[in-house]
Coordinates of C-alpha atoms in Angstrom, one line a residue:
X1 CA -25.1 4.3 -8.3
X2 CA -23.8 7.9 -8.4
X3 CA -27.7 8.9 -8.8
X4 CA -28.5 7.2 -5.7
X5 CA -26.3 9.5 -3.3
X6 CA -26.5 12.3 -5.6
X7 CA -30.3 12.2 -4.1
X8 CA -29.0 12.0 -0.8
X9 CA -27.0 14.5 1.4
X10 CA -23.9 15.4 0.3
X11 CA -20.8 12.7 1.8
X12 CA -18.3 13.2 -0.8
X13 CA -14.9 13.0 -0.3
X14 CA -14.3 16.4 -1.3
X15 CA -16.3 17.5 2.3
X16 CA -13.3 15.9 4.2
X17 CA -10.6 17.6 1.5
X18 CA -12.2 20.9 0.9
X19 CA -8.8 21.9 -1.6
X20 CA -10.0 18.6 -3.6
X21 CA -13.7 20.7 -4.4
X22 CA -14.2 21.0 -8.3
X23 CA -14.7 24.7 -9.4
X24 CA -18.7 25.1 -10.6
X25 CA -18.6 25.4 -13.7
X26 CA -15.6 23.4 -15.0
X27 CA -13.9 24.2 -18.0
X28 CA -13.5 21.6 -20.5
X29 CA -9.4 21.7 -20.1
X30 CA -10.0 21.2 -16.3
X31 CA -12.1 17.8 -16.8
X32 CA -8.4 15.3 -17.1
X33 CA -7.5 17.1 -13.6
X34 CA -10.6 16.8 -12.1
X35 CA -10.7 12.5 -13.3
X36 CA -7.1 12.9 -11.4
X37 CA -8.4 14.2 -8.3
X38 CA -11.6 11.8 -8.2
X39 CA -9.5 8.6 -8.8
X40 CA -7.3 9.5 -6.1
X41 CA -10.2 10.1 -3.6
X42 CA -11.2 6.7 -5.1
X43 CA -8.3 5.1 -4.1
X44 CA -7.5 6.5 -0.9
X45 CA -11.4 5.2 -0.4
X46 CA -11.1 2.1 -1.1
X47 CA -7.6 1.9 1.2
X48 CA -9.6 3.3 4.0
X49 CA -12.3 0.0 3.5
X50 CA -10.1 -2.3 3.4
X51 CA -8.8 -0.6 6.8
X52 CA -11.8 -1.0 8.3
X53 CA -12.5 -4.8 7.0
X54 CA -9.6 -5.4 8.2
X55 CA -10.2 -4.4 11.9
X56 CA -13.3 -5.5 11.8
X57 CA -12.9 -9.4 10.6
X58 CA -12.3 -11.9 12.9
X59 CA -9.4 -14.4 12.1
X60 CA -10.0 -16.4 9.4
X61 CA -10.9 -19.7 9.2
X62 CA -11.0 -22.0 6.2
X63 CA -9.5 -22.6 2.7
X64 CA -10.0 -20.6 -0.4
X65 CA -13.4 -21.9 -1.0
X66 CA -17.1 -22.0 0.8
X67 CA -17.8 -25.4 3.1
X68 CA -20.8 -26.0 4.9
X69 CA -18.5 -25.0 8.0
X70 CA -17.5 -21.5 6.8
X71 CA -18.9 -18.6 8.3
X72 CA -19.6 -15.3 6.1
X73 CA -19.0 -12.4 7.8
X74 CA -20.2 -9.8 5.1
X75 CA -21.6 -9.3 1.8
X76 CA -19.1 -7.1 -0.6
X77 CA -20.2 -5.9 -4.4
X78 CA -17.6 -4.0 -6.4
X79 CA -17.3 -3.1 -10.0
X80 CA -15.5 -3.4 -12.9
X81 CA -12.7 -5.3 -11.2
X82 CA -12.2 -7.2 -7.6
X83 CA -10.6 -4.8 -5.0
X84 CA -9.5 -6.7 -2.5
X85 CA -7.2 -9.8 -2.6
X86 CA -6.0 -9.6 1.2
X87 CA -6.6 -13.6 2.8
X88 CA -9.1 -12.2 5.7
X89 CA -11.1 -10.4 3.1
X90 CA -10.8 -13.3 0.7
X91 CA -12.0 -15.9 3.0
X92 CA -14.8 -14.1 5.0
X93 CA -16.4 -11.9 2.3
X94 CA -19.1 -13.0 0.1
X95 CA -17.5 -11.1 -3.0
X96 CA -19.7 -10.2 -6.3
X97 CA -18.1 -8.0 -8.8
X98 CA -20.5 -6.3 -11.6
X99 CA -18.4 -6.9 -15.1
X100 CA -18.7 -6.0 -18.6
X101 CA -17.8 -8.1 -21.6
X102 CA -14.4 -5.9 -21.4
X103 CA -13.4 -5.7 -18.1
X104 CA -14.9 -9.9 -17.9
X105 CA -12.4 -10.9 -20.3
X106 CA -9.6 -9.7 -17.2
X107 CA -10.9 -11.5 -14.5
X108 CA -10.0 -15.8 -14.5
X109 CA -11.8 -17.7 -16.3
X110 CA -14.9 -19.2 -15.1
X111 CA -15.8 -22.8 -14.3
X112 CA -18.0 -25.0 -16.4
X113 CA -22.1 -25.3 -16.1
X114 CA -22.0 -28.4 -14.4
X115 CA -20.6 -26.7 -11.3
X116 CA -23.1 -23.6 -11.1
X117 CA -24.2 -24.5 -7.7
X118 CA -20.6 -24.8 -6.6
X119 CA -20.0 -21.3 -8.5
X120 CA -22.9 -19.9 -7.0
X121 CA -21.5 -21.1 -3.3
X122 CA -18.0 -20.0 -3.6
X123 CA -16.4 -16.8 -2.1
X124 CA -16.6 -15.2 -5.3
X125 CA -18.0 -15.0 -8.8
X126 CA -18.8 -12.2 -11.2
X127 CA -22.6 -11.0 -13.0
X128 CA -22.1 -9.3 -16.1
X129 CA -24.3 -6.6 -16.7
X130 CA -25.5 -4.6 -20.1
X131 CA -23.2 -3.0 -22.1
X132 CA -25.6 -0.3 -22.6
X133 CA -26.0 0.0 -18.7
X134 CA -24.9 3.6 -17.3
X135 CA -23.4 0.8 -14.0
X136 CA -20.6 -0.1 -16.6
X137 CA -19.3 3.5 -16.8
X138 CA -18.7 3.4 -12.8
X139 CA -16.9 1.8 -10.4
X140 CA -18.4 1.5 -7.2
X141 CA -17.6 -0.6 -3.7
X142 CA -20.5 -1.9 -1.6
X143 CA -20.3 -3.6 2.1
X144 CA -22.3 -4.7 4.3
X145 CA -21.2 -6.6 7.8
X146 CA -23.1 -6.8 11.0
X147 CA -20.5 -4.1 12.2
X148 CA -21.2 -1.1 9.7
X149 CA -22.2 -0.5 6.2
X150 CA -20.5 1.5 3.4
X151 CA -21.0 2.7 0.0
X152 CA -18.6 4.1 -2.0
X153 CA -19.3 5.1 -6.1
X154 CA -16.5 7.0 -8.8
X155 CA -18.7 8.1 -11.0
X156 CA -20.3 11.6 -12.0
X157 CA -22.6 14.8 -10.9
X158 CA -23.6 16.9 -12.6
X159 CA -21.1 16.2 -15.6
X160 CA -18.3 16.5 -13.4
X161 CA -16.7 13.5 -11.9
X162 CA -16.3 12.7 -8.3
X163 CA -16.1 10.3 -5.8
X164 CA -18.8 9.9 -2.8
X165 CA -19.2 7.7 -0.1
X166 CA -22.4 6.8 2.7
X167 CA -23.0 5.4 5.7
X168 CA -26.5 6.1 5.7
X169 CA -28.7 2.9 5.5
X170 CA -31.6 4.8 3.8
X171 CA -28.7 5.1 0.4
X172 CA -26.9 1.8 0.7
X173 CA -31.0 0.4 0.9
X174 CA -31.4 1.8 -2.3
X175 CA -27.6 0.7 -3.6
X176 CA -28.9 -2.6 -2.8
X177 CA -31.8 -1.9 -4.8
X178 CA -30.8 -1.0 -7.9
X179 CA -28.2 -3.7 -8.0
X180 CA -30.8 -6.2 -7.2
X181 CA -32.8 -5.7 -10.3
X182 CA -29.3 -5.8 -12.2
X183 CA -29.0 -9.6 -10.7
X184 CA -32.6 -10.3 -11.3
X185 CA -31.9 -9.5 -15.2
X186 CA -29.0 -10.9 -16.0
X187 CA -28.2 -13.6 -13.1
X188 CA -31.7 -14.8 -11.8
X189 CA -30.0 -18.2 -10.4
X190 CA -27.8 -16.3 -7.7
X191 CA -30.9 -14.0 -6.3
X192 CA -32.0 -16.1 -3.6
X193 CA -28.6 -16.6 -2.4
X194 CA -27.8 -13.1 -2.3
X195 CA -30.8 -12.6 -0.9
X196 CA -30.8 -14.3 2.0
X197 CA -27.0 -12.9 2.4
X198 CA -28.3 -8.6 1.9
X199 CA -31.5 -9.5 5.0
X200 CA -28.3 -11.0 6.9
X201 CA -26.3 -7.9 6.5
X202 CA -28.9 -5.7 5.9
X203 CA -27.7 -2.0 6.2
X204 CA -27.4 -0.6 10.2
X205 CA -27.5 2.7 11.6
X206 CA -23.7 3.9 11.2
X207 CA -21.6 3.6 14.7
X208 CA -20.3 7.2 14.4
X209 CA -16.6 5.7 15.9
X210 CA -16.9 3.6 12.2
X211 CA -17.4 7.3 10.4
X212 CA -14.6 8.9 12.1
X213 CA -12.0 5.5 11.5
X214 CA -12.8 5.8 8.0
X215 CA -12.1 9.6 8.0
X216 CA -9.3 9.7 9.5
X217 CA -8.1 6.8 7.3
X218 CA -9.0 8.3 4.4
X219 CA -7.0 11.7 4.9
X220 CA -4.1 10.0 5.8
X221 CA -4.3 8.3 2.3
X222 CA -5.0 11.2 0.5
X223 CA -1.5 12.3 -1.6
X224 CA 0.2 15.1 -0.6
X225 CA -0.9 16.4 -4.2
X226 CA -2.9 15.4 -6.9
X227 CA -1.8 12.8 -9.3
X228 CA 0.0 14.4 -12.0
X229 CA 1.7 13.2 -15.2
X230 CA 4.9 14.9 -14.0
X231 CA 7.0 14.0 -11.6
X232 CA 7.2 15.6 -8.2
X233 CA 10.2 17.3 -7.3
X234 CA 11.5 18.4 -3.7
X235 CA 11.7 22.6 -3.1
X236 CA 15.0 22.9 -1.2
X237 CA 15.3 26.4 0.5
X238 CA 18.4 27.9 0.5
X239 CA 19.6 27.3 3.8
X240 CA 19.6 23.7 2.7
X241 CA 22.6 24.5 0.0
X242 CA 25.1 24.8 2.4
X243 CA 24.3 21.0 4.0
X244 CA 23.9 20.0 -0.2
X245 CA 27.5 20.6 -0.3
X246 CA 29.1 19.7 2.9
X247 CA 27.1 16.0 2.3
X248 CA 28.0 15.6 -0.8
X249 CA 31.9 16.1 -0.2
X250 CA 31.6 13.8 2.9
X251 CA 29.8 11.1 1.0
X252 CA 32.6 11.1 -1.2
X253 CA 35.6 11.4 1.0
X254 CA 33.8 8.5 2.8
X255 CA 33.1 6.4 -0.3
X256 CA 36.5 6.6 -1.5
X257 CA 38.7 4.9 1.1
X258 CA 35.6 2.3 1.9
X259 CA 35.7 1.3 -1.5
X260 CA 39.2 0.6 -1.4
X261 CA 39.4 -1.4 1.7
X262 CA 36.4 -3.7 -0.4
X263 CA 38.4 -4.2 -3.0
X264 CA 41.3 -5.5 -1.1
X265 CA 39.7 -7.8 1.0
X266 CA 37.7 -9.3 -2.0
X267 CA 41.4 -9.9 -3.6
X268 CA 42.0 -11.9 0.1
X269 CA 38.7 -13.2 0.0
X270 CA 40.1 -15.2 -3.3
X271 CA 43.7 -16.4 -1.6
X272 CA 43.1 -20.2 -1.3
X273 CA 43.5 -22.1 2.1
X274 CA 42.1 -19.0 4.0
X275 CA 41.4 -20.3 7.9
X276 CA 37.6 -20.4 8.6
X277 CA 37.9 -17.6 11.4
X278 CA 40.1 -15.6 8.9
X279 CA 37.0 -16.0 5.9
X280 CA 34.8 -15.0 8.5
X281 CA 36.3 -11.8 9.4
X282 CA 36.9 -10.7 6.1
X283 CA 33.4 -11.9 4.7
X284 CA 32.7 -9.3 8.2
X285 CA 34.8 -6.4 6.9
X286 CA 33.2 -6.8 3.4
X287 CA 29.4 -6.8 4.1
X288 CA 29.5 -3.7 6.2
X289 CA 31.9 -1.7 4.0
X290 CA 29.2 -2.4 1.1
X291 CA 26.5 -1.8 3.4
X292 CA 28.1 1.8 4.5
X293 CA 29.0 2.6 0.4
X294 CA 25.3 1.7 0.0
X295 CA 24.3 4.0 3.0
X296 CA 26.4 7.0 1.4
X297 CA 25.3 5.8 -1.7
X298 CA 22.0 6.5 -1.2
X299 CA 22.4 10.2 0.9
X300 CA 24.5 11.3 -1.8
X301 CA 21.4 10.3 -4.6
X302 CA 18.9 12.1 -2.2
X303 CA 20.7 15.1 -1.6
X304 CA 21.3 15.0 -5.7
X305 CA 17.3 14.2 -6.2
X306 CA 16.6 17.3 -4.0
X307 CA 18.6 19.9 -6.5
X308 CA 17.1 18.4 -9.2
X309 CA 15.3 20.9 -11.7
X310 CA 11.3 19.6 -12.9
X311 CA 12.7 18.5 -16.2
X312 CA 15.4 16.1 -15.0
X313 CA 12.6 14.0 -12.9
X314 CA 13.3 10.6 -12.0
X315 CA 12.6 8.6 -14.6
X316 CA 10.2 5.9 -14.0
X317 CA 9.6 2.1 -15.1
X318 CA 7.5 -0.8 -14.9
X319 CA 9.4 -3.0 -12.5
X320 CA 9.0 -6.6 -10.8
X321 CA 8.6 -6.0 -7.0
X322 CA 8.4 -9.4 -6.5
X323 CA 12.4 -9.8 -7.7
X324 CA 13.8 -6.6 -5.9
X325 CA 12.3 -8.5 -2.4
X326 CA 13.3 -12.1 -3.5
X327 CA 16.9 -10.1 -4.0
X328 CA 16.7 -8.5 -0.7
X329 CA 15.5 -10.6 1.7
X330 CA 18.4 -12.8 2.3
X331 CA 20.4 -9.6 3.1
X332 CA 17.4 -7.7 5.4
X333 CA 17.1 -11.3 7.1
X334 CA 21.3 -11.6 7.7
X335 CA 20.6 -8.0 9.1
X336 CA 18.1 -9.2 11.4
X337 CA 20.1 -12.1 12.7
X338 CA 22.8 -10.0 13.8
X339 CA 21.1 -8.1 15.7
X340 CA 19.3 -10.9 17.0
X341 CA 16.0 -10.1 15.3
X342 CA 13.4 -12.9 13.2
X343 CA 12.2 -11.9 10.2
X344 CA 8.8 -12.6 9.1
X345 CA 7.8 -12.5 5.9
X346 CA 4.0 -12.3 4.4
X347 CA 4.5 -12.3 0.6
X348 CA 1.8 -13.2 -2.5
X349 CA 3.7 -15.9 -4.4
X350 CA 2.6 -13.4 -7.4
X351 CA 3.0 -9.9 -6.8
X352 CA 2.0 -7.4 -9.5
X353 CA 4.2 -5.4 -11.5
X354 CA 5.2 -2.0 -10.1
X355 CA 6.0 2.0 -11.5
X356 CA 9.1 3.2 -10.0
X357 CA 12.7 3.1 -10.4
X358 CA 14.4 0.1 -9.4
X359 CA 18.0 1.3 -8.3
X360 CA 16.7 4.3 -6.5
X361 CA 13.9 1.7 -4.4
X362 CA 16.5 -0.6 -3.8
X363 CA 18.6 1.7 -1.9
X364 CA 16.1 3.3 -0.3
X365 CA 14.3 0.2 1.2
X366 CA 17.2 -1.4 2.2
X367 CA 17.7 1.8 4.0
X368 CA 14.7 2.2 5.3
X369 CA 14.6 -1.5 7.0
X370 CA 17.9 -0.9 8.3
X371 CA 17.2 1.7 9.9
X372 CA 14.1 0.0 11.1
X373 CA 15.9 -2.9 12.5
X374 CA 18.7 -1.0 14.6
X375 CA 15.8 0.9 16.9
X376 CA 14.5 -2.7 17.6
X377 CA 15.7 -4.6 21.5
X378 CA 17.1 -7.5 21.1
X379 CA 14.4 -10.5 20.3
X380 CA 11.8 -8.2 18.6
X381 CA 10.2 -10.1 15.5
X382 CA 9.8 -7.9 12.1
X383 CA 6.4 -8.8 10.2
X384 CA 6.8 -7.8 6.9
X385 CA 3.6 -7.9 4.3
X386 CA 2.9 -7.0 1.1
X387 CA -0.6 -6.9 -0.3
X388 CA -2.1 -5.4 -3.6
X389 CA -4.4 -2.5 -2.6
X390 CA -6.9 -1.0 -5.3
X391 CA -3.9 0.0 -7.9
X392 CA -1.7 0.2 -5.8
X393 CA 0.9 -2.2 -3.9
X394 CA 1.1 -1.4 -0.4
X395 CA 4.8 -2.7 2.2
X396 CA 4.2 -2.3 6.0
X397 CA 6.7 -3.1 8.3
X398 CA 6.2 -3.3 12.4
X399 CA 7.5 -4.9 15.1
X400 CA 6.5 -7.8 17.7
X401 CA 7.0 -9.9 20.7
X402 CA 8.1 -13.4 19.8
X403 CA 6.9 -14.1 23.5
X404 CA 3.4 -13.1 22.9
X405 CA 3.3 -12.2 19.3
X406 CA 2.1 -9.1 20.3
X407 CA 3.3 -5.1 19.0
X408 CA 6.4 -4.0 20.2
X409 CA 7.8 -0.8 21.3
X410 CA 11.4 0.6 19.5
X411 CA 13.7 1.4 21.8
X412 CA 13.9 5.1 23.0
X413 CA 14.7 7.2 20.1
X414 CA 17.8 9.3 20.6
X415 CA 18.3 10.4 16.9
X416 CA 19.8 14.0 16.2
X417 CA 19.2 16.1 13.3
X418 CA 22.1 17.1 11.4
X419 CA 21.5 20.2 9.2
X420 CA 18.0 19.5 7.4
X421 CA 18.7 16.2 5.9
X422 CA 20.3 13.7 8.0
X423 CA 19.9 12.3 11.2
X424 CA 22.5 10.5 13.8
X425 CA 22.6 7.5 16.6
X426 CA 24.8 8.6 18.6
X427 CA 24.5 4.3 20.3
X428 CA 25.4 3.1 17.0
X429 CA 27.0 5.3 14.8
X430 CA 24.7 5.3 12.1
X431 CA 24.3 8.0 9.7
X432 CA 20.8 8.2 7.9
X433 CA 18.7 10.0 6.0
X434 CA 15.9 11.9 8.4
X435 CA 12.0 10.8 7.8
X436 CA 11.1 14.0 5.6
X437 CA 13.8 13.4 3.2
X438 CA 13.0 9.5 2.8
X439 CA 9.4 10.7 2.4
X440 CA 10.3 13.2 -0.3
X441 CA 12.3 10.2 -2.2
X442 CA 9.0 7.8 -2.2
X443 CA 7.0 10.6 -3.8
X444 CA 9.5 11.4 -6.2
X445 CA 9.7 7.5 -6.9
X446 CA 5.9 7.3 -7.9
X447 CA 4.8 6.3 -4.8
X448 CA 4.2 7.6 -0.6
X449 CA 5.5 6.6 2.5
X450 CA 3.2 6.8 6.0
X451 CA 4.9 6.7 9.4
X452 CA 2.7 5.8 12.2
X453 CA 4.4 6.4 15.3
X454 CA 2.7 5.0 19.1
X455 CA 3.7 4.9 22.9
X456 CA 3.6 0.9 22.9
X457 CA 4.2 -0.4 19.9
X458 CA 7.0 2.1 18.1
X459 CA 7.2 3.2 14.7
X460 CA 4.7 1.7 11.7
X461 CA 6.3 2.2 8.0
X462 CA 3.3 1.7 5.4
X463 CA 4.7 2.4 2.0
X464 CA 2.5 2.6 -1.2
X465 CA 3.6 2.4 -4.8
X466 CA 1.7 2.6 -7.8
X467 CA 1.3 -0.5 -10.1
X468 CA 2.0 -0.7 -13.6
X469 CA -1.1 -1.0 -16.2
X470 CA -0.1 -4.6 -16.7
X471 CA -0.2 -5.4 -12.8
X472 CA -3.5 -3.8 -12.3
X473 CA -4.8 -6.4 -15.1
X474 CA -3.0 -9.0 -13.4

């Protein structure tokens, strides 16, 4: 596949991030770097597609598998490994994924002969190609829809490796091509199906407003920096010393007396024969002095995090996502309700393992949703979803009408910055970290935070982190 576009004109990512282009020649102690820099562009890629899929798709109808009543909507060939597990995707896209006897042995098991024609009709199913094929040492993504047609290939030129992408229909003809004889090789029974599905879909002349979506989409995936075996840290002027020290003294004066008046009332909380309007206030004054030790808590670790010298990183861990929201949900959807919110959830029952740290994520999601929450009016619905992406796991959070279900606009935004670190409500009182900082803490966690912000429809939090090598095999 990477021969194909290396014939054609040059699309590669590395046009749309010139600081991403490989030095010619490249020394052998530059080649784990450059594998760093491609797989990113890779991933930010194959984010950007899944963008795209994902406006383009109509709603889904149907169940996990093909009836003579479901509509395709696209053909999609990816190797080693499926890409996409989001339900529109899932249900819509004719989905074939190129394997070897490695990477086959991750993927579920497949089902017996006797349902071949069932196989060979259901959303997807994988065709193993030669180990010996130079296909096996790429990974590549394929589409084609009746609204635009993209290839995308990680794989190498001229010895160096890079990532490259095309609209053109002349390349993704000749994609479609090579695969072909692949499939007539090793899986003649599924040609005439996928046939008829690559003259449905056949490759179009690209809508330029498709190229420039993807663009754009793909720059704002692109890291901040390379991926690196070493933690990120945060560069703090020197200004910023002075607010360092006047945050972390209030913090603490702050902490101090909140923690006290917790651990009284928990000592009333036990009294026996306490009235019900009695439990109530004191179960009151307990929640939101934990939630305020949390909230200083958590400025105090920041303002820590952004001292901290390369070789005290953060350290990092494989982690369940899956428990840290199944912990936190009750508490974000008690946070909603009192402000007279509904919580939505959008979950996989089985959510990948993640790399990050889970103390340091807690706080700062349930920061970052509370914050969320308080710039809401009053009757706004909060649509959280959480969906695998490539390797990584992606969390967005917006806002919508319960009238009409559709976006909603925050209220004004009346936040001051105080010092370079924090911001204030002056409506509510709240004390929080500002955007830049929260985005700093992401990256140092492993992962990166995206704020979207529009007229209508308010802010848009997407936040990616990485998943472990055992989530990835999933």
């Amino acid at each position: 596949m990477s021969e194909v576009l290396a014939k054609a004109e040059p699309t590669g990512i590395d046009l749309l991030v010139p600081e991403f282009s490989p030095p010619d020649p490249q020394p052998a102690s530059d080649r784990q770097e450059l594998e760093l820099r491609a797989n990113s562009q890779w991933h930010s890629a194959i984010a950007s597609v899944e963008t795209l899929l994902l406006k383009s798709l109509p709603t889904p109808i149907g169940g996990e598998d093909l009836t003579e009543e479901t509509v395709i909507e696209g053909l999609l060939i990816a190797a080693p490994l499926p890409l996409f597990s989001h339900p529109t995707l899932v249900s819509q896209l004719q989905t074939i994924t190129f394997t070897t006897p490695h990477s086959s042995r991750q993927l579920l098991p497949c089902k017996s002969k006797a349902n071949d024609r069932h196989l060979e009709r259901s959303h997807h199913f994988p065709i193993e190609i030669l180990p010996t094929d130079p296909l096996a040492d790429e990974r590549f993504c394929l589409v084609l829809t009746e609204q635009f047609s993209l290839v995308v290939v990680l794989g190498e030129e001229d010895g160096n490796p890079r990532c490259q992408f095309s609209f053109d229909p002349d390349d993704l003809d000749l994609a479609w091509k090579s695969l072909r004889g692949r499939i007539m090789l090793t899986a003649p029974q599924h040609l005439s199906y996928l046939d008829e599905l690559a003259a449905q879909f056949s490759p179009i002349e690209p809508d330029y407003r498709w190229v420039v979506a993807f663009s754009q989409s793909l720059l704002e995936h692109q890291p901040v920096a390379p991926l690196a075996p070493t933690q990120p840290t945060v560069e703090v002027p020197t200004k910023v010393a002075a607010d360092v020290e006047l945050i972390q003294a209030l913090t603490h004066e702050i902490r101090t007396p909140l923690t006290t008046i917790r651990t009284m009332t928990r000592l009333l909380l036990r009294q026996p024969d306490l009235s019900p309007r009695v439990l109530k206030r004191l179960s009151a004054i307990d929640r939101e002095c934990t939630e305020q030790i949390d909230r200083m808590e958590l400025i105090f670790s920041a303002v820590e995090l952004a001292t901290t010298e390369p070789s005290r990183a953060i350290d990092l861990t494989t982690m369940s996502i899956g428990e840290l929201l199944e912990q936190n949900l009750p508490h974000w959807q008690q946070q909603a309700e009192r402000r007279n919110l509904n919580l939505a959830v959008d979950i996989p029952h089985k959510l990948p393992t993640v790399v990050s740290n889970p103390t340091i994520l807690d706080r700062v999601l349930t920061g970052l949703v509370e914050n969320f929450t308080r710039n809401l009016p009053s009757g706004s619905r909060i649509q959280v979803e959480v969906t695998p992406v490539g390797d990584k796991l992606k969390l967005q959070l917006q806002s919508r009408s319960e009238a009409d279900d559709t976006p909603t606009a925050t209220k004004t935004d009346r936040r001051h910055s105080i010092g370079r670190l924090l911001t204030f409500q002056p409506e509510t009182g709240n004390l929080s970290l500002n955007m830049n900082v929260t985005k700093n803490l992401f990256q140092l966690l492993g992962g990166k935070l995206i704020v979207r912000q529009h007229v209508q429809q308010g802010e848009v939090l997407t936040i990616f982190l990485p998943l472990s090598e055992l989530g990835s095999r999933g």
